[in-house]
Amino acid sequence: MRRDIAVWGLCLLFSCRSTESEKKLELETPVVVSATDSGNNKDGAQLFKTCVACHGQNATGNKSLGAPSLVNQDDWYLIRQLENFKTGIRGTDPSDTQGTQMAAIAKLLDSPEKIVSVVAHIKSLPKSNTTKTIDGDPEAGKQYYSMICGACHSEGGIGNKDLNAPRLVGTDDWYLYKQYKNFEAGTRGSHPKDD
Ligand code: HEC
Ligand code: HEC
């Protein structure tokens, strides 16, 4: 995600105003991660034991550890992020301590099958609503969203696989906020292969 867009993300939360609304958004070619390897849910359950300490038994996340809920997210995005953590596209900046923590774990998933299996397990868990933890002006946010974000993240925040733009609804608000800050600081999204 581009950094100027991340600034808009902050604006979305703080309802600030900017004169950059006319700025054109250029879509870059999305990076395609193959998800053709078949996943095994049983192996996935075994592999997921490594994840429980931070993401919880039901993958509903743990705010105090910075580990987000994973259950409502789409499989292709979870796979892509695990690949990105594993290959050093995400979570390499030393100041991003939580990202580097997750990157170390992702390296344990040393085959595409393992990644697909663990995601298959996550997707077999019950969906769970996240708790609202951030105050903002939803009406102003709605306008920013439809002006700026909807082009990629789709109406209703359901994401767009063709653009690699993830689903935003169903994700923890504190996690979205933190990711905006990371994009803005360049601790996420600076790698040439991370769009
Ligand atoms: C030591 C704690 C820890 C463990 C163990 C852990 N994670 Fe994470 N995970 C995190 C943190 C913290 C983040 C958020 C990183 C960030 O802020 O960029 C994260 C982020 C993620 C993301 C990115 C989600 C998104 O929407 O961008 C995925 C996917 C993920 N973890 C999957 C897993 C899986 C699968 C396992 C087990 C193989 C696992 N994690 C084990 C702490 C952990
Ligand atoms: C040009 C297309 C585009 C636009 C416009 C855009 N995004 Fe994104 N966004 C992306 C892509 C692609 C990613 C995934 C980046 C990656 O894989 O690391 C992303 C990732 C994110 C993430 C991280 C989610 C997670 O689970 O890790 C957040 C939060 C986000 N966008 C919010 C926004 C908001 C809010 C706006 C509007 C202010 C916005 N984006 C506008 C393409 C876009």
CSV table of C-alpha atoms and ligand atoms in Angstrom, one decimal:
chain,number,residue,atom,x,y,z
A,1,MET,CA,0.0,0.0,0.0
A,2,ARG,CA,1.3,3.4,-0.9
A,3,ARG,CA,2.4,5.7,1.9
A,4,ASP,CA,0.3,8.6,0.9
A,5,ILE,CA,-2.7,6.3,1.2
A,6,ALA,CA,-1.6,5.4,4.7
A,7,VAL,CA,-1.7,9.1,5.6
A,8,TRP,CA,-5.3,9.1,4.4
A,9,GLY,CA,-5.9,6.1,6.6
A,10,LEU,CA,-4.8,8.1,9.6
A,11,CYS,CA,-7.1,10.8,8.4
A,12,LEU,CA,-9.9,8.3,8.2
A,13,LEU,CA,-9.5,7.6,11.9
A,14,PHE,CA,-8.9,11.1,13.1
A,15,SER,CA,-11.3,12.7,10.7
A,16,CYS,CA,-8.8,15.3,9.7
A,17,ARG,CA,-9.0,17.1,6.4
A,18,SER,CA,-6.5,17.3,3.6
A,19,THR,CA,-6.1,19.1,0.3
A,20,GLU,CA,-4.7,16.0,-1.3
A,21,SER,CA,-8.1,14.6,-2.2
A,22,GLU,CA,-7.5,15.3,-5.8
A,23,LYS,CA,-4.3,13.2,-5.8
A,24,LYS,CA,-4.5,10.4,-8.4
A,25,LEU,CA,-4.2,6.9,-7.2
A,26,GLU,CA,-2.1,4.7,-9.5
A,27,LEU,CA,-2.7,1.0,-9.3
A,28,GLU,CA,0.5,-1.1,-9.4
A,29,THR,CA,0.6,-4.6,-10.7
A,30,PRO,CA,-0.4,-6.9,-7.9
A,31,VAL,CA,2.1,-9.6,-6.7
A,32,VAL,CA,0.6,-13.0,-7.2
A,33,VAL,CA,1.2,-15.7,-4.7
A,34,SER,CA,0.3,-19.2,-5.7
A,35,ALA,CA,-2.2,-21.0,-3.5
A,36,THR,CA,-2.5,-24.0,-5.7
A,37,ASP,CA,-0.9,-26.4,-3.2
A,38,SER,CA,-3.6,-28.3,-1.4
A,39,GLY,CA,-3.8,-27.7,2.3
A,40,ASN,CA,-4.5,-30.4,4.9
A,41,ASN,CA,-6.7,-29.3,7.7
A,42,LYS,CA,-5.4,-31.9,10.1
A,43,ASP,CA,-1.8,-30.9,9.6
A,44,GLY,CA,-3.0,-27.4,9.9
A,45,ALA,CA,-4.4,-28.0,13.3
A,46,GLN,CA,-1.1,-29.4,14.4
A,47,LEU,CA,0.8,-26.5,13.0
A,48,PHE,CA,-1.6,-24.0,14.5
A,49,LYS,CA,-0.4,-25.0,18.0
A,50,THR,CA,2.6,-22.8,17.4
A,51,CYS,CA,0.3,-19.8,16.8
A,52,VAL,CA,-2.0,-20.3,19.8
A,53,ALA,CA,0.2,-18.5,22.3
A,54,CYS,CA,-0.3,-15.2,20.5
A,55,HIS,CA,-3.4,-15.5,18.3
A,56,GLY,CA,-5.4,-17.6,20.7
A,57,GLN,CA,-7.0,-21.0,20.5
A,58,ASN,CA,-9.7,-19.8,18.2
A,59,ALA,CA,-7.5,-17.3,16.3
A,60,THR,CA,-9.5,-14.4,17.7
A,61,GLY,CA,-6.2,-12.5,18.5
A,62,ASN,CA,-4.7,-10.9,21.5
A,63,LYS,CA,-4.5,-7.1,21.6
A,64,SER,CA,-1.9,-6.9,24.4
A,65,LEU,CA,0.5,-8.9,22.2
A,66,GLY,CA,-0.4,-7.1,19.0
A,67,ALA,CA,-1.6,-10.3,17.4
A,68,PRO,CA,-4.7,-9.7,15.3
A,69,SER,CA,-7.8,-11.8,14.9
A,70,LEU,CA,-7.4,-14.0,11.8
A,71,VAL,CA,-10.7,-15.8,11.6
A,72,ASN,CA,-12.6,-13.2,9.5
A,73,GLN,CA,-9.8,-12.6,7.0
A,74,ASP,CA,-9.8,-14.2,3.5
A,75,ASP,CA,-7.6,-17.2,3.0
A,76,TRP,CA,-5.7,-15.7,0.0
A,77,TYR,CA,-4.6,-12.7,2.1
A,78,LEU,CA,-3.5,-14.8,5.1
A,79,ILE,CA,-1.5,-16.9,2.7
A,80,ARG,CA,0.0,-13.9,1.1
A,81,GLN,CA,1.0,-12.3,4.4
A,82,LEU,CA,2.6,-15.5,5.7
A,83,GLU,CA,4.6,-15.7,2.4
A,84,ASN,CA,5.6,-12.0,2.8
A,85,PHE,CA,6.7,-12.5,6.4
A,86,LYS,CA,8.6,-15.6,5.5
A,87,THR,CA,10.4,-14.1,2.5
A,88,GLY,CA,11.4,-10.9,4.2
A,89,ILE,CA,8.9,-8.7,2.3
A,90,ARG,CA,7.2,-7.8,5.6
A,91,GLY,CA,8.4,-7.7,9.2
A,92,THR,CA,12.1,-6.9,8.7
A,93,ASP,CA,12.4,-3.4,10.1
A,94,PRO,CA,14.1,-3.7,13.5
A,95,SER,CA,11.8,-1.0,14.9
A,96,ASP,CA,8.8,-3.1,14.0
A,97,THR,CA,9.2,-5.5,16.9
A,98,GLN,CA,5.8,-7.2,16.5
A,99,GLY,CA,6.3,-7.6,12.7
A,100,THR,CA,9.8,-9.1,13.3
A,101,GLN,CA,8.3,-11.5,15.9
A,102,MET,CA,5.7,-12.7,13.4
A,103,ALA,CA,8.3,-13.0,10.7
A,104,ALA,CA,10.4,-15.3,12.8
A,105,ILE,CA,7.4,-17.6,13.3
A,106,ALA,CA,6.5,-17.6,9.6
A,107,LYS,CA,9.9,-19.0,8.8
A,108,LEU,CA,8.9,-22.2,10.7
A,109,LEU,CA,6.3,-22.8,7.9
A,110,ASP,CA,8.9,-24.0,5.6
A,111,SER,CA,6.8,-25.3,2.7
A,112,PRO,CA,3.9,-23.9,0.7
A,113,GLU,CA,1.8,-26.8,1.9
A,114,LYS,CA,2.3,-25.9,5.5
A,115,ILE,CA,1.2,-22.3,4.9
A,116,VAL,CA,-1.9,-23.5,3.1
A,117,SER,CA,-2.7,-26.1,5.8
A,118,VAL,CA,-2.4,-23.7,8.7
A,119,VAL,CA,-4.7,-21.2,6.8
A,120,ALA,CA,-7.1,-24.0,6.1
A,121,HIS,CA,-7.3,-24.7,9.8
A,122,ILE,CA,-7.8,-21.0,10.6
A,123,LYS,CA,-10.6,-20.9,8.1
A,124,SER,CA,-12.3,-23.9,9.7
A,125,LEU,CA,-12.6,-22.0,13.0
A,126,PRO,CA,-15.8,-20.2,13.8
A,127,LYS,CA,-16.1,-16.5,12.7
A,128,SER,CA,-16.0,-14.1,15.6
A,129,ASN,CA,-16.9,-10.4,15.9
A,130,THR,CA,-14.1,-8.0,16.9
A,131,THR,CA,-14.5,-5.4,19.7
A,132,LYS,CA,-14.5,-1.7,19.0
A,133,THR,CA,-11.6,-0.1,20.7
A,134,ILE,CA,-11.1,3.2,18.7
A,135,ASP,CA,-13.2,6.4,18.7
A,136,GLY,CA,-13.6,8.3,15.5
A,137,ASP,CA,-16.1,10.1,13.4
A,138,PRO,CA,-17.7,7.3,11.3
A,139,GLU,CA,-19.6,9.8,9.1
A,140,ALA,CA,-16.4,11.6,8.0
A,141,GLY,CA,-14.7,8.2,7.7
A,142,LYS,CA,-17.4,7.0,5.4
A,143,GLN,CA,-16.7,9.8,3.0
A,144,TYR,CA,-12.9,9.3,3.0
A,145,TYR,CA,-13.5,5.6,2.6
A,146,SER,CA,-15.6,6.0,-0.5
A,147,MET,CA,-13.3,8.7,-2.0
A,148,ILE,CA,-10.0,6.9,-1.3
A,149,CYS,CA,-10.2,3.4,-0.1
A,150,GLY,CA,-13.2,1.8,-1.8
A,151,ALA,CA,-11.5,1.8,-5.2
A,152,CYS,CA,-9.2,-1.0,-3.9
A,153,HIS,CA,-10.9,-2.4,-0.7
A,154,SER,CA,-14.3,-2.4,-2.4
A,155,GLU,CA,-17.6,-1.2,-1.2
A,156,GLY,CA,-18.4,-2.4,2.3
A,157,GLY,CA,-14.6,-3.1,3.0
A,158,ILE,CA,-14.8,-6.7,1.7
A,159,GLY,CA,-11.5,-6.4,-0.2
A,160,ASN,CA,-10.5,-7.2,-3.8
A,161,LYS,CA,-8.3,-10.2,-4.5
A,162,ASP,CA,-7.4,-8.9,-7.9
A,163,LEU,CA,-5.7,-5.9,-6.4
A,164,ASN,CA,-4.3,-7.8,-3.3
A,165,ALA,CA,-6.4,-5.4,-1.2
A,166,PRO,CA,-7.5,-7.2,1.9
A,167,ARG,CA,-10.9,-7.3,3.6
A,168,LEU,CA,-11.0,-4.7,6.3
A,169,VAL,CA,-14.3,-5.5,7.9
A,170,GLY,CA,-13.9,-8.1,10.6
A,171,THR,CA,-10.4,-7.0,11.4
A,172,ASP,CA,-9.5,-5.5,14.8
A,173,ASP,CA,-9.6,-1.7,14.6
A,174,TRP,CA,-6.4,-1.3,16.8
A,175,TYR,CA,-4.6,-3.6,14.3
A,176,LEU,CA,-5.8,-1.6,11.2
A,177,TYR,CA,-4.7,1.6,13.0
A,178,LYS,CA,-1.3,0.2,13.7
A,179,GLN,CA,-0.8,-1.0,10.2
A,180,TYR,CA,-1.6,2.5,8.9
A,181,LYS,CA,1.1,3.8,11.2
A,182,ASN,CA,3.5,1.2,9.9
A,183,PHE,CA,2.8,2.0,6.3
A,184,GLU,CA,3.2,5.7,7.1
A,185,ALA,CA,6.5,5.1,8.9
A,186,GLY,CA,7.7,2.8,6.1
A,187,THR,CA,8.1,-0.1,8.4
A,188,ARG,CA,5.6,-1.9,6.3
A,189,GLY,CA,5.1,-1.5,2.5
A,190,SER,CA,8.6,-0.3,1.7
A,191,HIS,CA,9.8,-3.5,0.1
A,192,PRO,CA,9.6,-3.2,-3.7
A,193,LYS,CA,7.5,-6.4,-3.8
A,194,ASP,CA,5.0,-5.1,-1.2
A,195,ASP,CA,2.4,-2.9,-2.9
B,1,HEC,C1,5.0,-14.5,19.3
B,1,HEC,C2,3.6,-14.2,18.9
B,1,HEC,C3,3.1,-14.8,17.6
B,1,HEC,C4,3.0,-16.1,17.2
B,1,HEC,C5,3.5,-17.3,18.0
B,1,HEC,C6,2.3,-16.1,15.9
B,1,HEC,N1,2.0,-14.8,15.6
B,1,HEC,FE1,1.0,-14.2,13.8
B,1,HEC,N2,1.2,-12.3,14.4
B,1,HEC,C7,1.8,-11.8,15.6
B,1,HEC,C8,1.8,-10.4,15.6
B,1,HEC,C9,2.3,-9.5,16.7
B,1,HEC,C10,1.3,-10.0,14.4
B,1,HEC,C11,1.1,-8.5,13.9
B,1,HEC,C12,2.4,-8.1,13.1
B,1,HEC,C13,2.4,-6.7,12.7
B,1,HEC,O1,2.0,-5.8,13.5
B,1,HEC,O2,2.7,-6.4,11.6
B,1,HEC,C14,0.9,-11.2,13.6
B,1,HEC,C15,0.4,-11.2,12.4
B,1,HEC,C16,0.0,-12.3,11.7
B,1,HEC,C17,-0.7,-12.3,10.4
B,1,HEC,C18,-1.0,-11.1,9.5
B,1,HEC,C19,-2.4,-10.8,9.6
B,1,HEC,C20,-2.9,-9.6,8.7
B,1,HEC,O3,-4.1,-9.3,8.6
B,1,HEC,O4,-2.0,-8.9,8.2
B,1,HEC,C21,-0.9,-13.6,10.1
B,1,HEC,C22,-1.5,-14.2,8.8
B,1,HEC,C23,-0.4,-14.4,11.2
B,1,HEC,N3,0.1,-13.6,12.1
B,1,HEC,C24,-0.5,-15.8,11.3
B,1,HEC,C25,0.1,-16.6,12.2
B,1,HEC,C26,0.2,-18.0,12.2
B,1,HEC,C27,-0.4,-18.9,11.1
B,1,HEC,C28,1.0,-18.4,13.3
B,1,HEC,C29,1.4,-19.8,13.6
B,1,HEC,C30,2.2,-20.5,12.6
B,1,HEC,C31,1.3,-17.2,14.0
B,1,HEC,N4,0.8,-16.1,13.3
B,1,HEC,C32,2.1,-17.2,15.2
B,1,HEC,C33,2.3,-12.6,16.6
B,1,HEC,C34,2.4,-14.0,16.6
B,2,HEC,C1,-4.4,1.5,-4.6
B,2,HEC,C2,-5.1,0.5,-3.9
B,2,HEC,C3,-5.4,0.8,-2.4
B,2,HEC,C4,-6.0,1.9,-1.9
B,2,HEC,C5,-6.6,3.1,-2.6
B,2,HEC,C6,-6.1,1.7,-0.4
B,2,HEC,N1,-5.5,0.5,-0.1
B,2,HEC,FE1,-5.3,-0.3,1.7
B,2,HEC,N2,-4.2,-1.9,0.9
B,2,HEC,C7,-4.0,-2.1,-0.4
B,2,HEC,C8,-3.2,-3.3,-0.6
B,2,HEC,C9,-2.7,-3.9,-1.9
B,2,HEC,C10,-2.9,-3.8,0.7
B,2,HEC,C11,-2.1,-5.0,1.1
B,2,HEC,C12,-0.7,-4.6,1.3
B,2,HEC,C13,0.2,-5.8,1.7
B,2,HEC,O1,0.0,-6.9,1.2
B,2,HEC,O2,1.1,-5.6,2.5
B,2,HEC,C14,-3.6,-2.9,1.6
B,2,HEC,C15,-3.6,-3.0,3.0
B,2,HEC,C16,-4.3,-2.2,3.9
B,2,HEC,C17,-4.3,-2.4,5.3
B,2,HEC,C18,-3.6,-3.5,6.1
B,2,HEC,C19,-4.6,-4.6,6.5
B,2,HEC,C20,-4.1,-5.8,7.2
B,2,HEC,O3,-5.0,-6.6,7.6
B,2,HEC,O4,-2.9,-6.0,7.3
B,2,HEC,C21,-5.1,-1.4,5.8
B,2,HEC,C22,-5.4,-1.2,7.3
B,2,HEC,C23,-5.6,-0.6,4.7
B,2,HEC,N3,-5.0,-1.1,3.5
B,2,HEC,C24,-6.4,0.4,4.8
B,2,HEC,C25,-6.7,1.3,3.8
B,2,HEC,C26,-7.5,2.5,3.9
B,2,HEC,C27,-8.2,2.9,5.2
B,2,HEC,C28,-7.5,3.1,2.7
B,2,HEC,C29,-8.1,4.5,2.4
B,2,HEC,C30,-7.7,5.6,3.2
B,2,HEC,C31,-6.8,2.3,1.8
B,2,HEC,N4,-6.3,1.2,2.5
B,2,HEC,C32,-6.6,2.5,0.5
B,2,HEC,C33,-4.4,-1.3,-1.4
B,2,HEC,C34,-5.1,-0.1,-1.3
